[in-house]
Amino acid sequence: MFRYPILFLLSLVVFACNKPETPQLTVKGMKPIYVSESEFYDIKNREEQELQNTGGIYIWQQYFLIAEYKKGIHVYDRSNPSLPIYITFLNIPGCADYTISENTLFADNGFDVLSINIKDIKAIKLNKILKNATKNSRDQPPNYIGYFECHDPKKGYYIGWDSALLVNPGCRKLN
Amino acid sequence: MKYFKIFMLFLSLTALGISCSKDSSESLSPNGKSGSITKFTVVGDYMYCLNGSNLDVYDIRIPEDPIKINSIKITRVTETIFSYYGRLYIGAPDGVYIVDISTPTKPVLKGSETHFVGCDPVVVKDYIAYSTIRTGRTCNRDASANFLLVMDVSNAENPRTLKSIPMTFPSGLGYDKNTLFVCDGQAGVKVFDISKLNSPVEINTIEGLDAYDLITDNGILIVSSPTTYSFYDYTDLKKIVLKYTINKT
């Protein structure tokens, strides 16, 4: 009786070894840009940054906020709609979306959700990191169709995408 | 049915209440206001976040220490969220989903309108929802046309599309009192009178920009485009005036 399970296990090993080799596919695509943990959680005010790959807009108090994809949030003073003034940049390296409740900004940062005190918008403070709170989200290059290297949390914290030549990319965006 | 009538009565009463209190200019909530294209929203002591296929609930009674307390499946992919009187309206590539949050910690998916597919932000006034659908690669490939949809959402379990108004390439939208502003890509911002909620009447167009999303605030409209952020004064709806444009570098 005991020999049968052993034979079964042996056959599994044989099958595993016989798996055919996958052919190499080299294509142009996108790969994640990784940063260190300290860079990823470097939540602070910065001087004016360029508006580049911008996203969600928001008004709060006299301010107008614009998300900068995987970088942070631009803050303008909109008291005079004829002349909005750039106030500060909120450095949130993995941010894509955010909202505000009174004096607290909630933002995603990669797969995390952050609570940030913005009572003084020029002197923000990180309250809490909720690790992996949004890990259900699809993690794909935005506005892009084609092959990309899947994001691998083991390689570090990713803050965006770069074009690259990929070998056997594991991910592909179809629409 | 009884509950439905009570709910409608409640809606009419709140609508009356709103129209009475809105004579003086409305002040911005302490939480501020988002454009219509967003995945995060705060309702009272709770934050609701779209997370792939799911809606997540966070307890933010202690804002320094938010706690994730619940998560429910909505559909394959979710894109935008809008809250209005005890409900969340979730825009997805395959339609609009209505979630009841009368018990804020326990959202319940009530119904959906999935006859039209495409891209999606939603805003709601009283019992009418306005949502846009558009063609294009980043949206649903099956979307064959560009429309502003007018939906009756009085029954959360059975929302119905009443009208589909042809558009060019619509996306973000928002309203202030009886005026609905709809971003329509290269065609600019379409301005509708919604005094009769289920019959928007186009009254003006802001031209000269590739409109993507917007926020209204007490006479000032901020419109985003791929290259600009423009501030308009709409105190006179017949003569909307550009005040300033922030240009992207």
Short mmCIF file of C-alpha atoms in Angstrom, two decimals:
data_model
loop_
_atom_site.label_atom_id
_atom_site.label_comp_id
_atom_site.label_asym_id
_atom_site.label_seq_id
_atom_site.Cartn_x
_atom_site.Cartn_y
_atom_site.Cartn_z
CA MET A 1 0.00 0.00 0.00
CA PHE A 2 2.72 2.42 0.91
CA ARG A 3 4.47 2.13 -2.43
CA TYR A 4 1.63 3.67 -4.42
CA PRO A 5 1.76 7.17 -2.95
CA ILE A 6 5.50 7.17 -3.45
CA LEU A 7 5.10 6.21 -7.10
CA PHE A 8 2.52 8.94 -7.49
CA LEU A 9 4.86 11.55 -6.02
CA LEU A 10 7.69 10.36 -8.26
CA SER A 11 5.49 10.73 -11.34
CA LEU A 12 4.74 14.33 -10.31
CA VAL A 13 8.46 15.09 -10.17
CA VAL A 14 8.94 13.60 -13.62
CA PHE A 15 6.12 15.70 -15.06
CA ALA A 16 7.50 18.85 -13.47
CA CYS A 17 10.91 18.22 -15.05
CA ASN A 18 9.39 17.61 -18.46
CA LYS A 19 7.79 21.05 -18.66
CA PRO A 20 8.74 22.45 -22.08
CA GLU A 21 11.00 25.49 -22.15
CA THR A 22 9.19 28.75 -22.92
CA PRO A 23 10.60 30.55 -25.95
CA GLN A 24 12.20 33.95 -25.34
CA LEU A 25 10.14 36.99 -26.20
CA THR A 26 11.92 40.32 -26.33
CA VAL A 27 9.65 43.34 -26.72
CA LYS A 28 9.48 47.03 -26.00
CA GLY A 29 7.36 47.78 -22.95
CA MET A 30 7.20 49.39 -19.53
CA LYS A 31 8.90 48.44 -16.28
CA PRO A 32 8.34 49.66 -12.74
CA ILE A 33 10.73 52.21 -11.20
CA TYR A 34 11.67 51.15 -7.68
CA VAL A 35 12.88 53.32 -4.80
CA SER A 36 14.10 52.63 -1.27
CA GLU A 37 11.76 52.51 1.71
CA SER A 38 13.07 55.81 3.10
CA GLU A 39 12.46 57.56 -0.24
CA PHE A 40 9.01 56.02 -0.52
CA TYR A 41 7.83 57.32 2.86
CA ASP A 42 9.49 60.73 2.54
CA ILE A 43 6.27 62.68 3.16
CA LYS A 44 7.10 66.38 3.31
CA ASN A 45 6.64 69.80 1.75
CA ARG A 46 8.78 70.69 -1.23
CA GLU A 47 9.37 73.70 -3.41
CA GLU A 48 7.33 74.14 -6.61
CA GLN A 49 7.44 71.14 -8.94
CA GLU A 50 6.60 70.96 -12.63
CA LEU A 51 3.07 69.98 -13.66
CA GLN A 52 3.62 66.84 -15.73
CA ASN A 53 1.52 63.71 -15.39
CA THR A 54 -1.33 65.28 -13.44
CA GLY A 55 -4.53 63.76 -12.11
CA GLY A 56 -7.31 64.39 -9.62
CA ILE A 57 -8.34 67.97 -8.77
CA TYR A 58 -9.68 69.17 -5.41
CA ILE A 59 -10.60 72.39 -3.65
CA TRP A 60 -10.19 72.75 0.11
CA GLN A 61 -10.35 76.01 2.07
CA GLN A 62 -8.73 78.62 -0.17
CA TYR A 63 -6.59 76.00 -1.90
CA PHE A 64 -6.70 74.22 -5.23
CA LEU A 65 -4.95 70.85 -5.34
CA ILE A 66 -3.74 68.84 -8.33
CA ALA A 67 -2.38 65.28 -8.05
CA GLU A 68 0.95 64.58 -9.74
CA TYR A 69 0.95 60.86 -10.56
CA LYS A 70 3.41 58.91 -8.39
CA LYS A 71 4.96 62.10 -7.05
CA GLY A 72 2.55 64.02 -4.84
CA ILE A 73 0.16 66.97 -4.87
CA HIS A 74 0.53 70.55 -6.15
CA VAL A 75 -1.11 73.20 -3.97
CA TYR A 76 -2.27 76.61 -5.23
CA ASP A 77 -3.94 79.43 -3.34
CA ARG A 78 -7.14 80.18 -5.28
CA SER A 79 -8.36 83.15 -3.19
CA ASN A 80 -8.04 85.30 -6.28
CA PRO A 81 -9.34 83.29 -9.26
CA SER A 82 -7.71 85.82 -11.57
CA LEU A 83 -4.31 84.94 -10.11
CA PRO A 84 -3.92 81.57 -8.39
CA ILE A 85 -0.56 81.30 -6.62
CA TYR A 86 1.60 78.19 -6.25
CA ILE A 87 1.98 77.55 -2.51
CA THR A 88 3.73 74.23 -1.97
CA PHE A 89 4.19 70.69 -3.22
CA LEU A 90 3.20 67.76 -1.00
CA ASN A 91 5.77 65.03 -1.59
CA ILE A 92 3.93 61.67 -1.61
CA PRO A 93 6.09 59.48 -3.90
CA GLY A 94 3.53 56.72 -4.64
CA CYS A 95 0.37 58.83 -4.73
CA ALA A 96 -2.34 58.49 -7.38
CA ASP A 97 -5.54 59.55 -5.59
CA TYR A 98 -6.58 61.32 -2.38
CA THR A 99 -9.34 62.96 -0.39
CA ILE A 100 -9.62 65.30 2.60
CA SER A 101 -11.55 65.21 5.87
CA GLU A 102 -11.23 68.53 7.68
CA ASN A 103 -7.51 68.80 8.46
CA THR A 104 -6.47 65.35 7.34
CA LEU A 105 -5.42 64.27 3.87
CA PHE A 106 -5.89 60.60 3.00
CA ALA A 107 -3.82 59.47 0.05
CA ASP A 108 -2.76 56.22 -1.48
CA ASN A 109 0.95 55.58 -1.66
CA GLY A 110 1.56 52.50 -3.74
CA PHE A 111 -0.63 49.90 -2.07
CA ASP A 112 -0.73 51.82 1.21
CA VAL A 113 -3.15 54.42 2.49
CA LEU A 114 -1.62 57.34 4.39
CA SER A 115 -3.14 59.73 6.90
CA ILE A 116 -1.39 63.11 6.69
CA ASN A 117 -2.00 66.15 8.89
CA ILE A 118 -2.43 69.21 6.64
CA LYS A 119 -3.71 71.67 9.23
CA ASP A 120 -0.78 73.81 8.15
CA ILE A 121 -0.53 73.00 4.45
CA LYS A 122 3.03 74.38 4.45
CA ALA A 123 4.13 72.03 7.26
CA ILE A 124 2.50 68.66 6.69
CA LYS A 125 3.06 65.65 8.97
CA LEU A 126 2.59 61.95 8.30
CA ASN A 127 0.22 60.45 10.90
CA LYS A 128 -0.09 56.82 9.91
CA ILE A 129 0.70 54.28 7.21
CA LEU A 130 -1.89 51.60 6.51
CA LYS A 131 0.30 49.05 4.75
CA ASN A 132 -1.15 47.20 1.76
CA ALA A 133 -4.65 48.59 2.34
CA THR A 134 -5.34 48.87 -1.41
CA LYS A 135 -3.48 45.81 -2.65
CA ASN A 136 -6.57 44.80 -4.62
CA SER A 137 -5.97 47.65 -7.07
CA ARG A 138 -4.72 46.89 -10.53
CA ASP A 139 -1.17 47.99 -10.82
CA GLN A 140 -0.57 48.92 -14.41
CA PRO A 141 1.06 51.73 -16.36
CA PRO A 142 -1.63 54.40 -16.87
CA ASN A 143 -2.80 55.35 -20.37
CA TYR A 144 -0.84 52.51 -21.87
CA ILE A 145 -1.55 49.39 -23.92
CA GLY A 146 1.00 46.63 -24.33
CA TYR A 147 3.50 44.52 -22.43
CA PHE A 148 4.91 45.50 -19.05
CA GLU A 149 6.97 43.94 -16.30
CA CYS A 150 4.66 43.05 -13.43
CA HIS A 151 5.21 44.99 -10.24
CA ASP A 152 7.01 42.78 -7.70
CA PRO A 153 6.77 44.00 -4.09
CA LYS A 154 9.92 42.02 -3.26
CA LYS A 155 11.99 44.34 -5.46
CA GLY A 156 11.11 47.42 -3.43
CA TYR A 157 8.65 50.29 -3.61
CA TYR A 158 7.55 51.35 -7.07
CA ILE A 159 6.84 54.95 -7.98
CA GLY A 160 6.05 54.87 -11.66
CA TRP A 161 6.95 53.36 -14.99
CA ASP A 162 9.78 53.62 -17.48
CA SER A 163 9.97 52.34 -21.03
CA ALA A 164 12.36 49.41 -21.44
CA LEU A 165 13.26 46.39 -23.53
CA LEU A 166 11.62 43.43 -21.78
CA VAL A 167 12.38 39.72 -21.93
CA ASN A 168 9.34 37.50 -21.40
CA PRO A 169 7.26 40.18 -19.67
CA GLY A 170 4.70 38.66 -17.33
CA CYS A 171 2.02 41.31 -17.73
CA ARG A 172 0.13 42.80 -20.64
CA LYS A 173 -2.54 45.47 -20.78
CA LEU A 174 -5.06 44.95 -23.57
CA ASN A 175 -7.31 47.98 -23.24
CA MET B 1 -43.50 49.93 -2.08
CA LYS B 2 -44.47 51.65 1.16
CA TYR B 3 -40.82 52.32 1.90
CA PHE B 4 -40.31 53.60 -1.59
CA LYS B 5 -43.10 56.18 -1.12
CA ILE B 6 -41.70 57.24 2.22
CA PHE B 7 -38.29 57.56 0.62
CA MET B 8 -39.67 59.68 -2.23
CA LEU B 9 -41.46 61.89 0.28
CA PHE B 10 -38.20 62.25 2.19
CA LEU B 11 -36.40 63.14 -1.04
CA SER B 12 -38.98 65.76 -1.99
CA LEU B 13 -38.79 67.25 1.49
CA THR B 14 -35.01 67.38 1.45
CA ALA B 15 -35.17 68.89 -2.03
CA LEU B 16 -37.51 71.58 -0.70
CA GLY B 17 -35.22 72.11 2.26
CA ILE B 18 -32.23 72.50 -0.03
CA SER B 19 -33.91 74.92 -2.41
CA CYS B 20 -34.99 77.08 0.53
CA SER B 21 -31.62 77.20 2.22
CA LYS B 22 -29.69 77.80 -0.99
CA ASP B 23 -30.81 81.38 -1.51
CA SER B 24 -27.72 82.71 0.16
CA SER B 25 -24.43 81.63 -1.36
CA GLU B 26 -23.32 78.18 -0.40
CA SER B 27 -20.12 77.80 1.58
CA LEU B 28 -17.58 75.08 0.87
CA SER B 29 -17.68 72.07 3.21
CA PRO B 30 -14.76 71.79 5.68
CA ASN B 31 -13.85 68.64 3.77
CA GLY B 32 -13.59 70.57 0.51
CA LYS B 33 -14.73 69.16 -2.81
CA SER B 34 -13.28 66.85 -5.40
CA GLY B 35 -13.50 66.74 -9.17
CA SER B 36 -15.81 63.99 -10.44
CA ILE B 37 -13.00 61.64 -11.41
CA THR B 38 -11.85 60.21 -8.07
CA LYS B 39 -11.67 56.90 -6.21
CA PHE B 40 -11.81 58.31 -2.66
CA THR B 41 -14.63 60.02 -0.80
CA VAL B 42 -15.42 60.94 2.79
CA VAL B 43 -18.95 60.73 4.24
CA GLY B 44 -19.12 61.81 7.88
CA ASP B 45 -16.89 59.58 9.99
CA TYR B 46 -16.12 57.15 7.18
CA MET B 47 -13.97 57.11 4.09
CA TYR B 48 -14.92 55.01 1.08
CA CYS B 49 -12.22 53.95 -1.38
CA LEU B 50 -12.39 52.04 -4.62
CA ASN B 51 -9.85 49.25 -4.60
CA GLY B 52 -9.87 47.33 -7.87
CA SER B 53 -13.12 45.36 -7.89
CA ASN B 54 -13.98 46.33 -4.30
CA LEU B 55 -15.32 49.19 -2.21
CA ASP B 56 -13.36 49.57 1.05
CA VAL B 57 -14.63 51.31 4.19
CA TYR B 58 -12.35 53.11 6.65
CA ASP B 59 -13.32 54.37 10.08
CA ILE B 60 -11.77 57.86 10.30
CA ARG B 61 -13.35 59.01 13.56
CA ILE B 62 -9.78 59.40 14.76
CA PRO B 63 -8.28 60.85 11.56
CA GLU B 64 -4.72 60.29 12.80
CA ASP B 65 -5.51 56.61 13.12
CA PRO B 66 -7.75 55.40 10.26
CA ILE B 67 -8.82 51.77 10.38
CA LYS B 68 -10.00 49.66 7.45
CA ILE B 69 -13.21 48.02 8.64
CA ASN B 70 -14.98 46.55 5.64
CA SER B 71 -14.70 45.70 1.95
CA ILE B 72 -17.39 44.58 -0.49
CA LYS B 73 -17.20 43.41 -4.08
CA ILE B 74 -18.84 45.73 -6.63
CA THR B 75 -17.85 44.57 -10.12
CA ARG B 76 -14.78 43.59 -12.13
CA VAL B 77 -13.27 47.10 -12.14
CA THR B 78 -14.42 50.31 -10.46
CA GLU B 79 -13.40 53.82 -11.47
CA THR B 80 -15.22 56.75 -9.87
CA ILE B 81 -17.19 57.38 -6.69
CA PHE B 82 -19.79 60.01 -5.77
CA SER B 83 -21.72 60.22 -2.49
CA TYR B 84 -25.21 61.70 -2.12
CA TYR B 85 -27.76 61.33 0.68
CA GLY B 86 -26.98 57.92 2.11
CA ARG B 87 -25.84 56.39 -1.13
CA LEU B 88 -22.68 55.94 -3.13
CA TYR B 89 -22.78 56.02 -6.91
CA ILE B 90 -19.93 54.06 -8.41
CA GLY B 91 -18.90 54.50 -12.02
CA ALA B 92 -17.38 51.46 -13.71
CA PRO B 93 -16.57 50.52 -17.31
CA ASP B 94 -19.66 48.32 -17.32
CA GLY B 95 -22.14 50.76 -15.83
CA VAL B 96 -23.25 52.66 -12.73
CA TYR B 97 -23.64 50.88 -9.38
CA ILE B 98 -25.71 52.15 -6.44
CA VAL B 99 -24.59 51.32 -2.91
CA ASP B 100 -26.68 52.03 0.19
CA ILE B 101 -24.66 53.40 3.12
CA SER B 102 -27.51 54.16 5.52
CA THR B 103 -25.50 51.94 7.85
CA PRO B 104 -22.14 53.58 7.05
CA THR B 105 -20.03 50.65 8.22
CA LYS B 106 -21.99 48.13 6.16
CA PRO B 107 -22.45 49.24 2.56
CA VAL B 108 -24.96 47.23 0.56
CA LEU B 109 -24.91 47.01 -3.23
CA LYS B 110 -28.50 47.75 -4.25
CA GLY B 111 -28.64 47.91 -8.00
CA SER B 112 -26.97 48.87 -11.23
CA GLU B 113 -27.64 50.33 -14.65
CA THR B 114 -25.50 48.36 -17.06
CA HIS B 115 -27.33 48.82 -20.33
CA PHE B 116 -24.88 51.44 -21.42
CA VAL B 117 -21.16 50.86 -21.11
CA GLY B 118 -18.21 53.17 -21.39
CA CYS B 119 -16.53 55.67 -19.10
CA ASP B 120 -18.34 56.80 -16.32
CA PRO B 121 -18.24 59.60 -13.71
CA VAL B 122 -21.59 60.17 -12.04
CA VAL B 123 -23.20 63.08 -10.18
CA VAL B 124 -26.63 62.99 -8.58
CA LYS B 125 -29.22 65.63 -7.74
CA ASP B 126 -32.38 64.62 -5.89
CA TYR B 127 -33.50 61.46 -7.69
CA ILE B 128 -31.73 62.05 -11.00
CA ALA B 129 -28.20 60.88 -11.84
CA TYR B 130 -26.09 62.28 -14.66
CA SER B 131 -23.33 60.12 -16.05
CA THR B 132 -21.13 60.28 -19.12
CA ILE B 133 -20.04 57.45 -21.37
CA ARG B 134 -17.41 57.77 -24.03
CA THR B 135 -15.59 55.70 -26.58
CA GLY B 136 -11.88 55.08 -26.48
CA ARG B 137 -9.16 52.69 -25.59
CA THR B 138 -8.87 53.52 -21.91
CA CYS B 139 -12.57 52.90 -21.45
CA ASN B 140 -14.64 49.94 -22.38
CA ARG B 141 -13.93 48.80 -25.92
CA ASP B 142 -17.59 48.00 -26.43
CA ALA B 143 -18.64 51.59 -25.94
CA SER B 144 -19.91 52.63 -29.32
CA ALA B 145 -21.03 56.16 -28.66
CA ASN B 146 -20.59 59.30 -26.58
CA PHE B 147 -23.48 60.32 -24.38
CA LEU B 148 -24.59 62.21 -21.32
CA LEU B 149 -27.03 59.83 -19.65
CA VAL B 150 -29.92 61.02 -17.50
CA MET B 151 -31.04 58.31 -15.07
CA ASP B 152 -33.91 57.96 -12.65
CA VAL B 153 -32.34 56.59 -9.47
CA SER B 154 -35.33 56.99 -7.15
CA ASN B 155 -35.40 53.21 -6.83
CA ALA B 156 -31.83 52.17 -6.03
CA GLU B 157 -32.64 48.61 -6.95
CA ASN B 158 -33.82 49.53 -10.39
CA PRO B 159 -32.15 52.64 -11.85
CA ARG B 160 -33.42 53.48 -15.32
CA THR B 161 -31.91 55.55 -18.12
CA LEU B 162 -34.43 58.20 -19.17
CA LYS B 163 -32.42 60.03 -21.80
CA SER B 164 -29.15 59.81 -23.66
CA ILE B 165 -27.90 63.14 -24.97
CA PRO B 166 -25.28 62.86 -27.75
CA MET B 167 -21.90 64.36 -26.88
CA THR B 168 -18.45 64.61 -28.51
CA PHE B 169 -16.08 62.99 -25.96
CA PRO B 170 -17.56 63.60 -22.51
CA SER B 171 -15.85 62.93 -19.16
CA GLY B 172 -16.01 64.85 -15.84
CA LEU B 173 -19.10 66.72 -14.76
CA GLY B 174 -20.58 68.69 -11.86
CA TYR B 175 -23.47 70.94 -10.95
CA ASP B 176 -24.23 74.05 -8.94
CA LYS B 177 -27.89 74.69 -8.10
CA ASN B 178 -29.76 74.41 -11.42
CA THR B 179 -26.74 74.36 -13.70
CA LEU B 180 -24.96 71.24 -14.89
CA PHE B 181 -21.48 71.54 -16.41
CA VAL B 182 -20.22 68.64 -18.55
CA CYS B 183 -16.67 68.33 -19.90
CA ASP B 184 -16.89 67.32 -23.54
CA GLY B 185 -13.28 66.96 -24.70
CA GLN B 186 -12.32 69.16 -27.65
CA ALA B 187 -15.88 70.50 -27.73
CA GLY B 188 -15.23 72.30 -24.42
CA VAL B 189 -17.64 72.47 -21.48
CA LYS B 190 -21.36 72.10 -22.19
CA VAL B 191 -23.59 74.08 -19.82
CA PHE B 192 -27.11 72.76 -19.14
CA ASP B 193 -30.05 74.17 -17.27
CA ILE B 194 -31.42 71.40 -15.03
CA SER B 195 -34.37 73.25 -13.47
CA LYS B 196 -36.33 70.32 -14.82
CA LEU B 197 -34.00 67.62 -13.55
CA ASN B 198 -34.91 64.98 -16.09
CA SER B 199 -34.70 67.34 -19.09
CA PRO B 200 -31.35 69.15 -19.27
CA VAL B 201 -31.47 72.09 -21.68
CA GLU B 202 -28.18 73.22 -23.22
CA ILE B 203 -27.77 76.94 -22.59
CA ASN B 204 -24.10 77.65 -23.29
CA THR B 205 -20.73 76.16 -24.27
CA ILE B 206 -17.29 77.12 -23.01
CA GLU B 207 -15.05 76.67 -26.03
CA GLY B 208 -11.34 76.64 -26.67
CA LEU B 209 -10.18 73.85 -24.38
CA ASP B 210 -10.01 70.05 -24.28
CA ALA B 211 -12.15 69.71 -21.14
CA TYR B 212 -11.52 66.66 -18.93
CA ASP B 213 -12.78 67.29 -15.39
CA LEU B 214 -14.18 70.18 -13.35
CA ILE B 215 -15.12 71.59 -9.95
CA THR B 216 -17.76 74.26 -9.33
CA ASP B 217 -17.55 76.54 -6.33
CA ASN B 218 -19.87 79.44 -5.79
CA GLY B 219 -19.59 81.13 -9.17
CA ILE B 220 -16.10 79.89 -10.01
CA LEU B 221 -15.58 76.91 -12.27
CA ILE B 222 -12.19 75.18 -12.48
CA VAL B 223 -11.71 73.01 -15.57
CA SER B 224 -8.83 70.63 -16.19
CA SER B 225 -7.57 69.70 -19.63
CA PRO B 226 -4.51 67.62 -20.58
CA THR B 227 -2.44 70.81 -20.74
CA THR B 228 -4.22 73.45 -18.62
CA TYR B 229 -6.23 74.34 -15.52
CA SER B 230 -8.62 77.19 -16.24
CA PHE B 231 -10.65 79.36 -13.86
CA TYR B 232 -13.99 80.74 -15.12
CA ASP B 233 -16.51 83.08 -13.54
CA TYR B 234 -20.04 81.76 -14.24
CA THR B 235 -22.04 84.27 -12.17
CA ASP B 236 -23.63 85.24 -15.48
CA LEU B 237 -24.37 81.93 -17.19
CA LYS B 238 -24.87 83.62 -20.53
CA LYS B 239 -21.49 85.26 -20.31
CA ILE B 240 -18.96 82.92 -18.69
CA VAL B 241 -15.63 84.70 -18.30
CA LEU B 242 -12.15 83.13 -18.31
CA LYS B 243 -10.21 84.54 -15.33
CA TYR B 244 -6.92 82.64 -15.44
CA THR B 245 -5.17 79.63 -16.96
CA ILE B 246 -2.42 77.58 -15.35
CA ASN B 247 -0.38 76.00 -18.14
CA LYS B 248 1.42 72.71 -17.77
CA THR B 249 5.08 72.77 -18.66
#
